[in-house]
PQR file with spaces between the fields and no chain letter, atoms N, CA, C, O and H, PARSE charges and radii, in Angstrom:
ATOM       1  N    MET     1       0.842   -1.175    0.000 -0.4000 1.5000
ATOM       2  CA   MET     1       0.000    0.000    0.000 -0.0000 2.0000
ATOM       3  C    MET     1       0.894    1.248    0.000  0.5500 1.7000
ATOM       4  O    MET     1       1.918    1.298    0.681 -0.5500 1.4000
ATOM       5  N    MET     2       0.483    2.238   -0.772 -0.4000 1.5000
ATOM       6  CA   MET     2       1.260    3.470   -0.875 -0.0000 2.0000
ATOM       7  C    MET     2       0.815    4.462    0.195  0.5500 1.7000
ATOM       8  O    MET     2      -0.361    4.541    0.549 -0.5500 1.4000
ATOM       9  H    MET     2      -0.349    2.197   -1.325  0.4000 1.0000
ATOM      10  N    SER     3       1.783    5.210    0.693 -0.4000 1.5000
ATOM      11  CA   SER     3       1.462    6.263    1.650 -0.0000 2.0000
ATOM      12  C    SER     3       0.837    7.443    0.907  0.5500 1.7000
ATOM      13  O    SER     3       0.878    7.505   -0.322 -0.5500 1.4000
ATOM      14  H    SER     3       2.738    5.146    0.405  0.4000 1.0000
ATOM      15  N    ARG     4       0.274    8.355    1.645 -0.4000 1.5000
ATOM      16  CA   ARG     4      -0.332    9.554    1.044 -0.0000 2.0000
ATOM      17  C    ARG     4       0.702   10.312    0.244  0.5500 1.7000
ATOM      18  O    ARG     4       0.420   10.787   -0.857 -0.5500 1.4000
ATOM      19  H    ARG     4       0.240    8.305    2.643  0.4000 1.0000
ATOM      20  N    GLN     5       1.898   10.428    0.792 -0.4000 1.5000
ATOM      21  CA   GLN     5       2.960   11.165    0.110 -0.0000 2.0000
ATOM      22  C    GLN     5       3.360   10.475   -1.199  0.5500 1.7000
ATOM      23  O    GLN     5       3.614   11.138   -2.204 -0.5500 1.4000
ATOM      24  H    GLN     5       2.127   10.042    1.686  0.4000 1.0000
ATOM      25  N    GLU     6       3.412    9.159   -1.177 -0.4000 1.5000
ATOM      26  CA   GLU     6       3.744    8.410   -2.394 -0.0000 2.0000
ATOM      27  C    GLU     6       2.644    8.564   -3.450  0.5500 1.7000
ATOM      28  O    GLU     6       2.942    8.686   -4.638 -0.5500 1.4000
ATOM      29  H    GLU     6       3.206    8.620   -0.360  0.4000 1.0000
ATOM      30  N    ARG     7       1.387    8.561   -3.027 -0.4000 1.5000
ATOM      31  CA   ARG     7       0.272    8.761   -3.965 -0.0000 2.0000
ATOM      32  C    ARG     7       0.328   10.152   -4.573  0.5500 1.7000
ATOM      33  O    ARG     7       0.127   10.320   -5.776 -0.5500 1.4000
ATOM      34  H    ARG     7       1.145    8.462   -2.062  0.4000 1.0000
ATOM      35  N    GLU     8       0.603   11.155   -3.733 -0.4000 1.5000
ATOM      36  CA   GLU     8       0.689   12.523   -4.231 -0.0000 2.0000
ATOM      37  C    GLU     8       1.839   12.669   -5.226  0.5500 1.7000
ATOM      38  O    GLU     8       1.707   13.354   -6.240 -0.5500 1.4000
ATOM      39  H    GLU     8       0.767   11.018   -2.756  0.4000 1.0000
ATOM      40  N    LEU     9       2.963   12.026   -4.930 -0.4000 1.5000
ATOM      41  CA   LEU     9       4.095   12.074   -5.853 -0.0000 2.0000
ATOM      42  C    LEU     9       3.745   11.390   -7.174  0.5500 1.7000
ATOM      43  O    LEU     9       4.094   11.891   -8.243 -0.5500 1.4000
ATOM      44  H    LEU     9       3.071   11.470   -4.106  0.4000 1.0000
ATOM      45  N    ALA    10       3.065   10.263   -7.105 -0.4000 1.5000
ATOM      46  CA   ALA    10       2.656    9.556   -8.324 -0.0000 2.0000
ATOM      47  C    ALA    10       1.710   10.425   -9.157  0.5500 1.7000
ATOM      48  O    ALA    10       1.840   10.487  -10.379 -0.5500 1.4000
ATOM      49  H    ALA    10       2.782    9.856   -6.236  0.4000 1.0000
ATOM      50  N    GLU    11       0.767   11.090   -8.506 -0.4000 1.5000
ATOM      51  CA   GLU    11      -0.157   11.983   -9.205 -0.0000 2.0000
ATOM      52  C    GLU    11       0.591   13.156   -9.831  0.5500 1.7000
ATOM      53  O    GLU    11       0.296   13.561  -10.955 -0.5500 1.4000
ATOM      54  H    GLU    11       0.661   11.040   -7.513  0.4000 1.0000
ATOM      55  N    ALA    12       1.554   13.696   -9.101 -0.4000 1.5000
ATOM      56  CA   ALA    12       2.337   14.818   -9.611 -0.0000 2.0000
ATOM      57  C    ALA    12       3.141   14.411  -10.843  0.5500 1.7000
ATOM      58  O    ALA    12       3.201   15.143  -11.830 -0.5500 1.4000
ATOM      59  H    ALA    12       1.794   13.367   -8.187  0.4000 1.0000
ATOM      60  N    LEU    13       3.748   13.249  -10.770 -0.4000 1.5000
ATOM      61  CA   LEU    13       4.533   12.776  -11.913 -0.0000 2.0000
ATOM      62  C    LEU    13       3.645   12.508  -13.121  0.5500 1.7000
ATOM      63  O    LEU    13       4.043   12.773  -14.255 -0.5500 1.4000
ATOM      64  H    LEU    13       3.699   12.654   -9.967  0.4000 1.0000
ATOM      65  N    LYS    14       2.458   11.991  -12.889 -0.4000 1.5000
ATOM      66  CA   LYS    14       1.525   11.734  -13.987 -0.0000 2.0000
ATOM      67  C    LYS    14       1.107   13.052  -14.646  0.5500 1.7000
ATOM      68  O    LYS    14       1.104   13.153  -15.873 -0.5500 1.4000
ATOM      69  H    LYS    14       2.134   11.775  -11.967  0.4000 1.0000
ATOM      70  N    ALA    15       0.752   14.062  -13.841 -0.4000 1.5000
ATOM      71  CA   ALA    15       0.345   15.360  -14.382 -0.0000 2.0000
ATOM      72  C    ALA    15       1.496   16.027  -15.122  0.5500 1.7000
ATOM      73  O    ALA    15       1.306   16.593  -16.198 -0.5500 1.4000
ATOM      74  H    ALA    15       0.754   13.980  -12.844  0.4000 1.0000
ATOM      75  N    LEU    16       2.676   15.958  -14.547 -0.4000 1.5000
ATOM      76  CA   LEU    16       3.846   16.554  -15.200 -0.0000 2.0000
ATOM      77  C    LEU    16       4.163   15.828  -16.504  0.5500 1.7000
ATOM      78  O    LEU    16       4.475   16.467  -17.509 -0.5500 1.4000
ATOM      79  H    LEU    16       2.831   15.499  -13.673  0.4000 1.0000
ATOM      80  N    GLY    17       4.086   14.513  -16.493 -0.4000 1.5000
ATOM      81  CA   GLY    17       4.333   13.739  -17.701 -0.0000 2.0000
ATOM      82  C    GLY    17       3.352   14.081  -18.807  0.5500 1.7000
ATOM      83  O    GLY    17       3.736   14.172  -19.973 -0.5500 1.4000
ATOM      84  H    GLY    17       3.832   13.995  -15.677  0.4000 1.0000
ATOM      85  N    HIS    18       2.078   14.272  -18.448 -0.4000 1.5000
ATOM      86  CA   HIS    18       1.069   14.643  -19.444 -0.0000 2.0000
ATOM      87  C    HIS    18       1.385   16.010  -20.034  0.5500 1.7000
ATOM      88  O    HIS    18       1.308   16.196  -21.249 -0.5500 1.4000
ATOM      89  H    HIS    18       1.766   14.198  -17.500  0.4000 1.0000
ATOM      90  N    LEU    19       1.736   16.958  -19.190 -0.4000 1.5000
ATOM      91  CA   LEU    19       2.057   18.302  -19.669 -0.0000 2.0000
ATOM      92  C    LEU    19       3.277   18.274  -20.582  0.5500 1.7000
ATOM      93  O    LEU    19       3.282   18.928  -21.625 -0.5500 1.4000
ATOM      94  H    LEU    19       1.798   16.807  -18.203  0.4000 1.0000
ATOM      95  N    VAL    20       4.300   17.530  -20.206 -0.4000 1.5000
ATOM      96  CA   VAL    20       5.502   17.421  -21.039 -0.0000 2.0000
ATOM      97  C    VAL    20       5.154   16.792  -22.386  0.5500 1.7000
ATOM      98  O    VAL    20       5.631   17.244  -23.426 -0.5500 1.4000
ATOM      99  H    VAL    20       4.296   16.999  -19.359  0.4000 1.0000
ATOM     100  N    ASP    21       4.322   15.750  -22.367 -0.4000 1.5000
ATOM     101  CA   ASP    21       3.908   15.105  -23.611 -0.0000 2.0000
ATOM     102  C    ASP    21       3.185   16.081  -24.532  0.5500 1.7000
ATOM     103  O    ASP    21       3.453   16.116  -25.733 -0.5500 1.4000
ATOM     104  H    ASP    21       3.934   15.383  -21.522  0.4000 1.0000
ATOM     105  N    VAL    22       2.277   16.868  -23.981 -0.4000 1.5000
ATOM     106  CA   VAL    22       1.525   17.843  -24.774 -0.0000 2.0000
ATOM     107  C    VAL    22       2.468   18.881  -25.371  0.5500 1.7000
ATOM     108  O    VAL    22       2.352   19.229  -26.547 -0.5500 1.4000
ATOM     109  H    VAL    22       2.059   16.840  -23.005  0.4000 1.0000
ATOM     110  N    VAL    23       3.395   19.370  -24.566 -0.4000 1.5000
ATOM     111  CA   VAL    23       4.350   20.376  -25.057 -0.0000 2.0000
ATOM     112  C    VAL    23       5.217   19.787  -26.174  0.5500 1.7000
ATOM     113  O    VAL    23       5.420   20.425  -27.207 -0.5500 1.4000
ATOM     114  H    VAL    23       3.489   19.088  -23.612  0.4000 1.0000
ATOM     115  N    LYS    24       5.722   18.584  -25.966 -0.4000 1.5000
ATOM     116  CA   LYS    24       6.566   17.959  -26.985 -0.0000 2.0000
ATOM     117  C    LYS    24       5.806   17.743  -28.291  0.5500 1.7000
ATOM     118  O    LYS    24       6.336   18.006  -29.371 -0.5500 1.4000
ATOM     119  H    LYS    24       5.557   18.066  -25.127  0.4000 1.0000
ATOM     120  N    ARG    25       4.556   17.261  -28.192 -0.4000 1.5000
ATOM     121  CA   ARG    25       3.781   16.997  -29.401 -0.0000 2.0000
ATOM     122  C    ARG    25       3.354   18.269  -30.109  0.5500 1.7000
ATOM     123  O    ARG    25       2.953   18.219  -31.271 -0.5500 1.4000
ATOM     124  H    ARG    25       4.125   17.048  -27.315  0.4000 1.0000
ATOM     125  N    SER    26       3.431   19.407  -29.437 -0.4000 1.5000
ATOM     126  CA   SER    26       3.079   20.669  -30.085 -0.0000 2.0000
ATOM     127  C    SER    26       4.246   21.221  -30.911  0.5500 1.7000
ATOM     128  O    SER    26       4.061   22.150  -31.697 -0.5500 1.4000
ATOM     129  H    SER    26       3.757   19.448  -28.493  0.4000 1.0000
ATOM     130  N    ASP    27       5.433   20.660  -30.737 -0.4000 1.5000
ATOM     131  CA   ASP    27       6.624   21.129  -31.457 -0.0000 2.0000
ATOM     132  C    ASP    27       6.726   20.406  -32.806  0.5500 1.7000
ATOM     133  O    ASP    27       6.938   19.194  -32.843 -0.5500 1.4000
ATOM     134  H    ASP    27       5.583   19.905  -30.099  0.4000 1.0000
ATOM     135  N    PRO    28       6.578   21.142  -33.909 -0.5600 1.5000
ATOM     136  CA   PRO    28       6.610   20.500  -35.229  0.2800 2.0000
ATOM     137  C    PRO    28       7.975   19.884  -35.576  0.5500 1.7000
ATOM     138  O    PRO    28       8.052   18.995  -36.424 -0.5500 1.4000
ATOM     139  N    GLU    29       9.023   20.338  -34.941 -0.4000 1.5000
ATOM     140  CA   GLU    29      10.333   19.734  -35.203 -0.0000 2.0000
ATOM     141  C    GLU    29      10.438   18.350  -34.560  0.5500 1.7000
ATOM     142  O    GLU    29      11.082   17.459  -35.114 -0.5500 1.4000
ATOM     143  H    GLU    29       8.961   21.060  -34.251  0.4000 1.0000
ATOM     144  N    LEU    30       9.817   18.165  -33.407 -0.4000 1.5000
ATOM     145  CA   LEU    30       9.838   16.871  -32.738 -0.0000 2.0000
ATOM     146  C    LEU    30       8.795   15.916  -33.314  0.5500 1.7000
ATOM     147  O    LEU    30       9.031   14.712  -33.416 -0.5500 1.4000
ATOM     148  H    LEU    30       9.294   18.888  -32.957  0.4000 1.0000
ATOM     149  N    TYR    31       7.645   16.465  -33.687 -0.4000 1.5000
ATOM     150  CA   TYR    31       6.536   15.662  -34.216 -0.0000 2.0000
ATOM     151  C    TYR    31       6.040   16.312  -35.508  0.5500 1.7000
ATOM     152  O    TYR    31       5.057   17.053  -35.496 -0.5500 1.4000
ATOM     153  H    TYR    31       7.453   17.443  -33.604  0.4000 1.0000
ATOM     154  N    PRO    32       6.721   16.033  -36.622 -0.5600 1.5000
ATOM     155  CA   PRO    32       6.304   16.650  -37.893  0.2800 2.0000
ATOM     156  C    PRO    32       4.903   16.222  -38.341  0.5500 1.7000
ATOM     157  O    PRO    32       4.234   16.954  -39.070 -0.5500 1.4000
ATOM     158  N    ASP    33       4.459   15.043  -37.907 -0.4000 1.5000
ATOM     159  CA   ASP    33       3.111   14.582  -38.231 -0.0000 2.0000
ATOM     160  C    ASP    33       2.127   15.357  -37.363  0.5500 1.7000
ATOM     161  O    ASP    33       1.944   15.031  -36.190 -0.5500 1.4000
ATOM     162  H    ASP    33       5.002   14.448  -37.314  0.4000 1.0000
ATOM     163  N    ARG    34       1.498   16.369  -37.927 -0.4000 1.5000
ATOM     164  CA   ARG    34       0.638   17.263  -37.147 -0.0000 2.0000
ATOM     165  C    ARG    34      -0.651   16.581  -36.681  0.5500 1.7000
ATOM     166  O    ARG    34      -1.409   17.160  -35.902 -0.5500 1.4000
ATOM     167  H    ARG    34       1.646   16.634  -38.880  0.4000 1.0000
ATOM     168  N    SER    35      -0.904   15.363  -37.148 -0.4000 1.5000
ATOM     169  CA   SER    35      -2.084   14.656  -36.657 -0.0000 2.0000
ATOM     170  C    SER    35      -1.909   14.266  -35.186  0.5500 1.7000
ATOM     171  O    SER    35      -2.883   13.956  -34.500 -0.5500 1.4000
ATOM     172  H    SER    35      -0.289   14.893  -37.780  0.4000 1.0000
ATOM     173  N    GLN    36      -0.667   14.283  -34.711 -0.4000 1.5000
ATOM     174  CA   GLN    36      -0.382   13.961  -33.310 -0.0000 2.0000
ATOM     175  C    GLN    36      -0.380   15.199  -32.415  0.5500 1.7000
ATOM     176  O    GLN    36      -0.249   15.095  -31.195 -0.5500 1.4000
ATOM     177  H    GLN    36       0.125   14.535  -35.269  0.4000 1.0000
ATOM     178  N    ALA    37      -0.527   16.364  -33.031 -0.4000 1.5000
ATOM     179  CA   ALA    37      -0.481   17.618  -32.266 -0.0000 2.0000
ATOM     180  C    ALA    37      -1.681   17.700  -31.321  0.5500 1.7000
ATOM     181  O    ALA    37      -2.791   17.317  -31.690 -0.5500 1.4000
ATOM     182  H    ALA    37      -0.633   16.449  -34.022  0.4000 1.0000
ATOM     183  N    PRO    38      -1.458   18.196  -30.112 -0.5600 1.5000
ATOM     184  CA   PRO    38      -2.573   18.327  -29.161  0.2800 2.0000
ATOM     185  C    PRO    38      -3.548   19.404  -29.615  0.5500 1.7000
ATOM     186  O    PRO    38      -3.154   20.419  -30.190 -0.5500 1.4000
ATOM     187  N    ASP    39      -4.821   19.166  -29.349 -0.4000 1.5000
ATOM     188  CA   ASP    39      -5.822   20.188  -29.650 -0.0000 2.0000
ATOM     189  C    ASP    39      -6.003   21.080  -28.419  0.5500 1.7000
ATOM     190  O    ASP    39      -5.389   20.857  -27.375 -0.5500 1.4000
ATOM     191  H    ASP    39      -5.141   18.342  -28.882  0.4000 1.0000
ATOM     192  N    GLU    40      -6.845   22.075  -28.564 -0.4000 1.5000
ATOM     193  CA   GLU    40      -7.050   23.038  -27.475 -0.0000 2.0000
ATOM     194  C    GLU    40      -7.586   22.355  -26.216  0.5500 1.7000
ATOM     195  O    GLU    40      -7.210   22.719  -25.101 -0.5500 1.4000
ATOM     196  H    GLU    40      -7.344   22.256  -29.412  0.4000 1.0000
ATOM     197  N    GLN    41      -8.455   21.376  -26.392 -0.4000 1.5000
ATOM     198  CA   GLN    41      -9.028   20.672  -25.247 -0.0000 2.0000
ATOM     199  C    GLN    41      -7.945   19.915  -24.472  0.5500 1.7000
ATOM     200  O    GLN    41      -7.958   19.898  -23.241 -0.5500 1.4000
ATOM     201  H    GLN    41      -8.761   21.080  -27.297  0.4000 1.0000
ATOM     202  N    GLU    42      -7.011   19.292  -25.191 -0.4000 1.5000
ATOM     203  CA   GLU    42      -5.936   18.573  -24.503 -0.0000 2.0000
ATOM     204  C    GLU    42      -4.999   19.539  -23.785  0.5500 1.7000
ATOM     205  O    GLU    42      -4.535   19.257  -22.680 -0.5500 1.4000
ATOM     206  H    GLU    42      -7.000   19.306  -26.191  0.4000 1.0000
ATOM     207  N    TRP    43      -4.722   20.680  -24.417 -0.4000 1.5000
ATOM     208  CA   TRP    43      -3.914   21.713  -23.752 -0.0000 2.0000
ATOM     209  C    TRP    43      -4.589   22.148  -22.456  0.5500 1.7000
ATOM     210  O    TRP    43      -3.956   22.208  -21.401 -0.5500 1.4000
ATOM     211  H    TRP    43      -5.099   20.910  -25.314  0.4000 1.0000
ATOM     212  N    ASP    44      -5.877   22.448  -22.550 -0.4000 1.5000
ATOM     213  CA   ASP    44      -6.626   22.903  -21.367 -0.0000 2.0000
ATOM     214  C    ASP    44      -6.591   21.869  -20.252  0.5500 1.7000
ATOM     215  O    ASP    44      -6.428   22.216  -19.082 -0.5500 1.4000
ATOM     216  H    ASP    44      -6.391   22.399  -23.406  0.4000 1.0000
ATOM     217  N    ALA    45      -6.743   20.599  -20.611 -0.4000 1.5000
ATOM     218  CA   ALA    45      -6.731   19.529  -19.606 -0.0000 2.0000
ATOM     219  C    ALA    45      -5.360   19.407  -18.943  0.5500 1.7000
ATOM     220  O    ALA    45      -5.267   19.255  -17.725 -0.5500 1.4000
ATOM     221  H    ALA    45      -6.876   20.316  -21.561  0.4000 1.0000
ATOM     222  N    ALA    46      -4.301   19.474  -19.741 -0.4000 1.5000
ATOM     223  CA   ALA    46      -2.950   19.358  -19.189 -0.0000 2.0000
ATOM     224  C    ALA    46      -2.635   20.535  -18.265  0.5500 1.7000
ATOM     225  O    ALA    46      -2.039   20.359  -17.203 -0.5500 1.4000
ATOM     226  H    ALA    46      -4.376   19.598  -20.730  0.4000 1.0000
ATOM     227  N    ILE    47      -3.034   21.713  -18.675 -0.4000 1.5000
ATOM     228  CA   ILE    47      -2.793   22.907  -17.860 -0.0000 2.0000
ATOM     229  C    ILE    47      -3.623   22.842  -16.577  0.5500 1.7000
ATOM     230  O    ILE    47      -3.129   23.180  -15.501 -0.5500 1.4000
ATOM     231  H    ILE    47      -3.518   21.856  -19.538  0.4000 1.0000
ATOM     232  N    ALA    48      -4.870   22.415  -16.684 -0.4000 1.5000
ATOM     233  CA   ALA    48      -5.727   22.305  -15.499 -0.0000 2.0000
ATOM     234  C    ALA    48      -5.161   21.293  -14.511  0.5500 1.7000
ATOM     235  O    ALA    48      -5.186   21.527  -13.303 -0.5500 1.4000
ATOM     236  H    ALA    48      -5.272   22.141  -17.558  0.4000 1.0000
ATOM     237  N    ASP    49      -4.650   20.167  -15.015 -0.4000 1.5000
ATOM     238  CA   ASP    49      -4.030   19.169  -14.137 -0.0000 2.0000
ATOM     239  C    ASP    49      -2.840   19.764  -13.400  0.5500 1.7000
ATOM     240  O    ASP    49      -2.690   19.575  -12.193 -0.5500 1.4000
ATOM     241  H    ASP    49      -4.630   19.977  -15.997  0.4000 1.0000
ATOM     242  N    ALA    50      -1.992   20.487  -14.134 -0.4000 1.5000
ATOM     243  CA   ALA    50      -0.803   21.085  -13.523 -0.0000 2.0000
ATOM     244  C    ALA    50      -1.192   22.155  -12.499  0.5500 1.7000
ATOM     245  O    ALA    50      -0.590   22.237  -11.429 -0.5500 1.4000
ATOM     246  H    ALA    50      -2.114   20.640  -15.114  0.4000 1.0000
ATOM     247  N    GLU    51      -2.198   22.973  -12.827 -0.4000 1.5000
ATOM     248  CA   GLU    51      -2.648   24.005  -11.891 -0.0000 2.0000
ATOM     249  C    GLU    51      -3.253   23.395  -10.632  0.5500 1.7000
ATOM     250  O    GLU    51      -3.021   23.889   -9.529 -0.5500 1.4000
ATOM     251  H    GLU    51      -2.687   22.906  -13.696  0.4000 1.0000
ATOM     252  N    ALA    52      -4.022   22.332  -10.790 -0.4000 1.5000
ATOM     253  CA   ALA    52      -4.622   21.662   -9.630 -0.0000 2.0000
ATOM     254  C    ALA    52      -3.537   21.063   -8.745  0.5500 1.7000
ATOM     255  O    ALA    52      -3.617   21.124   -7.518 -0.5500 1.4000
ATOM     256  H    ALA    52      -4.211   21.931  -11.686  0.4000 1.0000
ATOM     257  N    LEU    53      -2.544   20.495   -9.369 -0.4000 1.5000
ATOM     258  CA   LEU    53      -1.430   19.926   -8.626 -0.0000 2.0000
ATOM     259  C    LEU    53      -0.696   21.015   -7.842  0.5500 1.7000
ATOM     260  O    LEU    53      -0.366   20.827   -6.670 -0.5500 1.4000
ATOM     261  H    LEU    53      -2.480   20.445  -10.365  0.4000 1.0000
ATOM     262  N    LEU    54      -0.446   22.131   -8.480 -0.4000 1.5000
ATOM     263  CA   LEU    54       0.234   23.235   -7.807 -0.0000 2.0000
ATOM     264  C    LEU    54      -0.602   23.772   -6.645  0.5500 1.7000
ATOM     265  O    LEU    54      -0.065   24.047   -5.572 -0.5500 1.4000
ATOM     266  H    LEU    54      -0.713   22.283   -9.431  0.4000 1.0000
ATOM     267  N    ALA    55      -1.891   23.920   -6.850 -0.4000 1.5000
ATOM     268  CA   ALA    55      -2.768   24.409   -5.778 -0.0000 2.0000
ATOM     269  C    ALA    55      -2.778   23.436   -4.607  0.5500 1.7000
ATOM     270  O    ALA    55      -2.744   23.855   -3.450 -0.5500 1.4000
ATOM     271  H    ALA    55      -2.326   23.696   -7.722  0.4000 1.0000
ATOM     272  N    SER    56      -2.826   22.153   -4.898 -0.4000 1.5000
ATOM     273  CA   SER    56      -2.813   21.134   -3.852 -0.0000 2.0000
ATOM     274  C    SER    56      -1.505   21.177   -3.062  0.5500 1.7000
ATOM     275  O    SER    56      -1.497   21.063   -1.836 -0.5500 1.4000
ATOM     276  H    SER    56      -2.854   21.813   -5.838  0.4000 1.0000
ATOM     277  N    HIS    57      -0.412   21.342   -3.785 -0.4000 1.5000
ATOM     278  CA   HIS    57       0.901   21.408   -3.128 -0.0000 2.0000
ATOM     279  C    HIS    57       0.992   22.642   -2.229  0.5500 1.7000
ATOM     280  O    HIS    57       1.486   22.558   -1.104 -0.5500 1.4000
ATOM     281  H    HIS    57      -0.418   21.435   -4.781  0.4000 1.0000
ATOM     282  N    LYS    58       0.518   23.779   -2.723 -0.4000 1.5000
ATOM     283  CA   LYS    58       0.544   25.005   -1.920 -0.0000 2.0000
ATOM     284  C    LYS    58      -0.327   24.867   -0.677  0.5500 1.7000
ATOM     285  O    LYS    58       0.041   25.341    0.398 -0.5500 1.4000
ATOM     286  H    LYS    58       0.117   23.847   -3.636  0.4000 1.0000
ATOM     287  N    ALA    59      -1.474   24.224   -0.821 -0.4000 1.5000
ATOM     288  CA   ALA    59      -2.359   24.020    0.330 -0.0000 2.0000
ATOM     289  C    ALA    59      -1.705   23.106    1.361  0.5500 1.7000
ATOM     290  O    ALA    59      -1.802   23.347    2.565 -0.5500 1.4000
ATOM     291  H    ALA    59      -1.773   23.839   -1.694  0.4000 1.0000
ATOM     292  N    ALA    60      -1.043   22.067    0.887 -0.4000 1.5000
ATOM     293  CA   ALA    60      -0.365   21.151    1.808 -0.0000 2.0000
ATOM     294  C    ALA    60       0.759   21.872    2.538  0.5500 1.7000
ATOM     295  O    ALA    60       0.968   21.644    3.729 -0.5500 1.4000
ATOM     296  H    ALA    60      -0.964   21.872   -0.090  0.4000 1.0000
ATOM     297  N    GLN    61       1.486   22.740    1.836 -0.4000 1.5000
ATOM     298  CA   GLN    61       2.561   23.503    2.476 -0.0000 2.0000
ATOM     299  C    GLN    61       1.997   24.436    3.527  0.5500 1.7000
ATOM     300  O    GLN    61       2.588   24.589    4.597 -0.5500 1.4000
ATOM     301  H    GLN    61       1.316   22.925    0.868  0.4000 1.0000
ATOM     302  N    ALA    62       0.870   25.060    3.245 -0.4000 1.5000
ATOM     303  CA   ALA    62       0.265   25.988    4.187 -0.0000 2.0000
ATOM     304  C    ALA    62      -0.155   25.256    5.463  0.5500 1.7000
ATOM     305  O    ALA    62      -0.027   25.790    6.564 -0.5500 1.4000
ATOM     306  H    ALA    62       0.391   24.935    2.377  0.4000 1.0000
ATOM     307  N    VAL    63      -0.652   24.042    5.305 -0.4000 1.5000
ATOM     308  CA   VAL    63      -1.058   23.241    6.464 -0.0000 2.0000
ATOM     309  C    VAL    63       0.161   22.871    7.284  0.5500 1.7000
ATOM     310  O    VAL    63       0.117   22.913    8.514 -0.5500 1.4000
ATOM     311  H    VAL    63      -0.756   23.608    4.410  0.4000 1.0000
ATOM     312  N    GLU    64       1.249   22.508    6.621 -0.4000 1.5000
ATOM     313  CA   GLU    64       2.471   22.137    7.320 -0.0000 2.0000
ATOM     314  C    GLU    64       3.051   23.310    8.117  0.5500 1.7000
ATOM     315  O    GLU    64       3.562   23.131    9.222 -0.5500 1.4000
ATOM     316  H    GLU    64       1.285   22.474    5.623  0.4000 1.0000
ATOM     317  N    VAL    65       2.964   24.503    7.540 -0.4000 1.5000
ATOM     318  CA   VAL    65       3.501   25.707    8.180 -0.0000 2.0000
ATOM     319  C    VAL    65       2.647   26.085    9.387  0.5500 1.7000
ATOM     320  O    VAL    65       3.168   26.504   10.421 -0.5500 1.4000
ATOM     321  H    VAL    65       2.549   24.649    6.642  0.4000 1.0000
ATOM     322  N    ALA    66       1.342   25.934    9.246 -0.4000 1.5000
ATOM     323  CA   ALA    66       0.404   26.347   10.297 -0.0000 2.0000
ATOM     324  C    ALA    66       0.434   25.451   11.482  0.5500 1.7000
ATOM     325  O    ALA    66      -0.300   25.674   12.444 -0.5500 1.4000
ATOM     326  H    ALA    66       0.919   25.594    8.406  0.4000 1.0000
């Protein structure tokens, strides 16, 4: 069984990996086949995941400080 911290790290790595994938696929030099390029909806989802992760991390830090 994973601890809370391990689960949070796994979620963070998943969100970061998705964002990196979207950024890489948006680069025509890395992915010349534009059929693989992310659409606006995928960009929005990747950004929302990263923002949620950041907000969660900031909230956890605030609890630790308090």
